Structures are given as C-alpha cells and as structure tokens.
CSV table of N, CA and C in Angstrom, one decimal:
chain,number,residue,atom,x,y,z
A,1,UNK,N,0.8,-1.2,0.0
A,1,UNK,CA,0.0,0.0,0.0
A,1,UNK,C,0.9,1.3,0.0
A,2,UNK,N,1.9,1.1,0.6
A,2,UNK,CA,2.8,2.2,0.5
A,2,UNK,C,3.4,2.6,-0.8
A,3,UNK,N,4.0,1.8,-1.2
A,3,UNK,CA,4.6,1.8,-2.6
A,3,UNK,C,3.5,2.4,-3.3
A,4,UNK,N,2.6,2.1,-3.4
A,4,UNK,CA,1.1,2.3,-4.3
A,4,UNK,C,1.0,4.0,-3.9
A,5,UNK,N,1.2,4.2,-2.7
A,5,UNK,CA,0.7,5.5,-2.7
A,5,UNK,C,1.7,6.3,-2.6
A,6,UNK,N,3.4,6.1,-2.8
A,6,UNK,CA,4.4,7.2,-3.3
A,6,UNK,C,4.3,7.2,-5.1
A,7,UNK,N,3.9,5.9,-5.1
A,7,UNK,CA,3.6,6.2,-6.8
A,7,UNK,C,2.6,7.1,-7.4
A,8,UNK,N,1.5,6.8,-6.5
A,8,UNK,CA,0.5,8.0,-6.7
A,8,UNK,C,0.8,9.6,-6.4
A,9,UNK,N,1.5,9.6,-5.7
A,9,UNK,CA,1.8,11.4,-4.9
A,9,UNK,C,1.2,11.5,-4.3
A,10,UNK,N,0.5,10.5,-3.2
A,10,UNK,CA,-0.2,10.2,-1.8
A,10,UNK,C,0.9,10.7,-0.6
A,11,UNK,N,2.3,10.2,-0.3
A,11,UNK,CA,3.1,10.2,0.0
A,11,UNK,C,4.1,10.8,-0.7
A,12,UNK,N,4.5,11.7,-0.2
A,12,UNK,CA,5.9,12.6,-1.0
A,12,UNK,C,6.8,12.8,0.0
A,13,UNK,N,7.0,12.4,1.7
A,13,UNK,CA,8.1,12.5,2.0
A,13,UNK,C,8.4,11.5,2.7
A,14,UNK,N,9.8,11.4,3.0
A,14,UNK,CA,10.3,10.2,3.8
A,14,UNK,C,9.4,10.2,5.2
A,15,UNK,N,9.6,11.0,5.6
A,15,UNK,CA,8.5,10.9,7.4
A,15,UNK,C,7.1,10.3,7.5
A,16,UNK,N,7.0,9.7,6.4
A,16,UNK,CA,5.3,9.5,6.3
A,16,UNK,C,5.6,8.1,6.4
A,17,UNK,N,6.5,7.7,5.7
A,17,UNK,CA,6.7,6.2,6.2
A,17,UNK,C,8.4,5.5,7.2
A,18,UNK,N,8.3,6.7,7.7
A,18,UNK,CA,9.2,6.2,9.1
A,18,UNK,C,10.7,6.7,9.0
A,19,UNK,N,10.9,7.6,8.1
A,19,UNK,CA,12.1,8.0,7.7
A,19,UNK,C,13.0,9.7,7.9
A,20,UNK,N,13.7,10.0,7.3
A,20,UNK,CA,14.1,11.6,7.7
A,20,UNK,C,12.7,12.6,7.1
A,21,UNK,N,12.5,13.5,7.7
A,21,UNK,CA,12.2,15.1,7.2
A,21,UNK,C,12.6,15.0,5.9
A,22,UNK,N,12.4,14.1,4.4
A,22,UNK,CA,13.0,14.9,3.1
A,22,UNK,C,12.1,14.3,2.0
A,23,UNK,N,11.8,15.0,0.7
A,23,UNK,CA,10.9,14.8,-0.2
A,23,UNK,C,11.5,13.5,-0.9
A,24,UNK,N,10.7,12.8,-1.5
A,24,UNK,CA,11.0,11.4,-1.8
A,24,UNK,C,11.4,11.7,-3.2
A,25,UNK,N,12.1,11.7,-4.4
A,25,UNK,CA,12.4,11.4,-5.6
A,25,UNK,C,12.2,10.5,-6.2
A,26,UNK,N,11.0,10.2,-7.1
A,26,UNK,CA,10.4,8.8,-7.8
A,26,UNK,C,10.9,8.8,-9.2
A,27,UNK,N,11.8,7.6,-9.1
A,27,UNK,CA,12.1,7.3,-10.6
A,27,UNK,C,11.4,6.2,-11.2
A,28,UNK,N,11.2,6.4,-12.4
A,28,UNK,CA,10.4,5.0,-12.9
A,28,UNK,C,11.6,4.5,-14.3
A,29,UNK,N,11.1,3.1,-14.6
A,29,UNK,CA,11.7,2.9,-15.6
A,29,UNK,C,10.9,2.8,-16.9
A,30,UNK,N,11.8,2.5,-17.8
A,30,UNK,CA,10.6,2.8,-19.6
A,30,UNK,C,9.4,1.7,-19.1
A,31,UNK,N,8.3,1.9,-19.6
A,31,UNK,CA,7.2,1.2,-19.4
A,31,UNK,C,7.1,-0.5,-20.5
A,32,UNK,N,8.1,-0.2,-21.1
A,32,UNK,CA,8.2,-1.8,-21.7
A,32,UNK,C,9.5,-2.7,-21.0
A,33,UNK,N,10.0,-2.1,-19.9
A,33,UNK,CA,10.9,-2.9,-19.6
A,33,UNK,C,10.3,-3.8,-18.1
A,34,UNK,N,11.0,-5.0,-18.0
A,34,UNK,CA,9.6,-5.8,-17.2
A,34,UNK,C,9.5,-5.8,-15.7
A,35,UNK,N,10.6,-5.0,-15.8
A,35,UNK,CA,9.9,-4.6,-14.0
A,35,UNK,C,9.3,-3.2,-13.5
A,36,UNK,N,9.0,-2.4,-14.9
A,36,UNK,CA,7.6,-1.4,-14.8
A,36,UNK,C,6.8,-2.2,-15.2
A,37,UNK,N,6.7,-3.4,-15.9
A,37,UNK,CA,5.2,-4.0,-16.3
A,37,UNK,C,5.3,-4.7,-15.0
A,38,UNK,N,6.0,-5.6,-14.1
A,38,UNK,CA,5.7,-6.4,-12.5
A,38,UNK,C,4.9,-4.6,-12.0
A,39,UNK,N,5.6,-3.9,-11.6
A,39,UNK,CA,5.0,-2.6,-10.9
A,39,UNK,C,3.5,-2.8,-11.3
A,40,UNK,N,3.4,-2.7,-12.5
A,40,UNK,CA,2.2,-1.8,-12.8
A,40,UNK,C,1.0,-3.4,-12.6
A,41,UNK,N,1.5,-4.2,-13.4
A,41,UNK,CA,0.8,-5.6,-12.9
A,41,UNK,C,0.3,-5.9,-11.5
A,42,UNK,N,2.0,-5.9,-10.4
A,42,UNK,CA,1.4,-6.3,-9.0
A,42,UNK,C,1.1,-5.7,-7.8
A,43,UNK,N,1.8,-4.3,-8.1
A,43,UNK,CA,1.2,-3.3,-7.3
A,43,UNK,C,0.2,-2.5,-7.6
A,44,UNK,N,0.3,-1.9,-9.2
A,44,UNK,CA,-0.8,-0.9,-9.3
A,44,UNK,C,-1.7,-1.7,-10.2
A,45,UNK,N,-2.4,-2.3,-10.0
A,45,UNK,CA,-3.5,-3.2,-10.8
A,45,UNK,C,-4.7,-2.5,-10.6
A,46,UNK,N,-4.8,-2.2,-10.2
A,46,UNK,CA,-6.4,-1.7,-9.6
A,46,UNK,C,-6.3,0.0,-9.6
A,47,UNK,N,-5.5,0.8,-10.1
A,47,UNK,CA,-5.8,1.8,-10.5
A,47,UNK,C,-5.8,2.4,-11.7
C-alpha cells in the first residue's frame, strides 16, 4: 500500500513512512521494460 501510494503522490516525503524530514524522488523505468510491467501488474492493478 505504500509503494502504491508514493507512486500515486499520496506520500511525497520520507516521514510519512518512518524516515528523515525529506521529499521522496520517484524514478520509474521505460514502461516496456519488465519490472515497470511487474510494478504496474502487481502493485498498481487496480488503479
């Protein structure tokens, strides 16, 4: 659920899930390579 919701921009800083005071940096990778298709498959399926 976490992961799900830094990906969303639910969560944008480390303190929200147990970490320093600092904004999170989200990188993704090309959408045909297969661990944005596992991402998008087994975490974000339902959105």
């Amino acid at each position: 659920e976490q992961i799900r919701k830094i990906y969303t921009k639910q969560i944008t800083n480390w303190s929200e899930v147990g970490g320093d005071n600092a904004p999170m940096k989200v990188f993704t990778r090309p959408r045909n390579s297969g661990s944005e298709e596992a991402l998008r498959e087994l975490v974000m399926k339902d959105l």
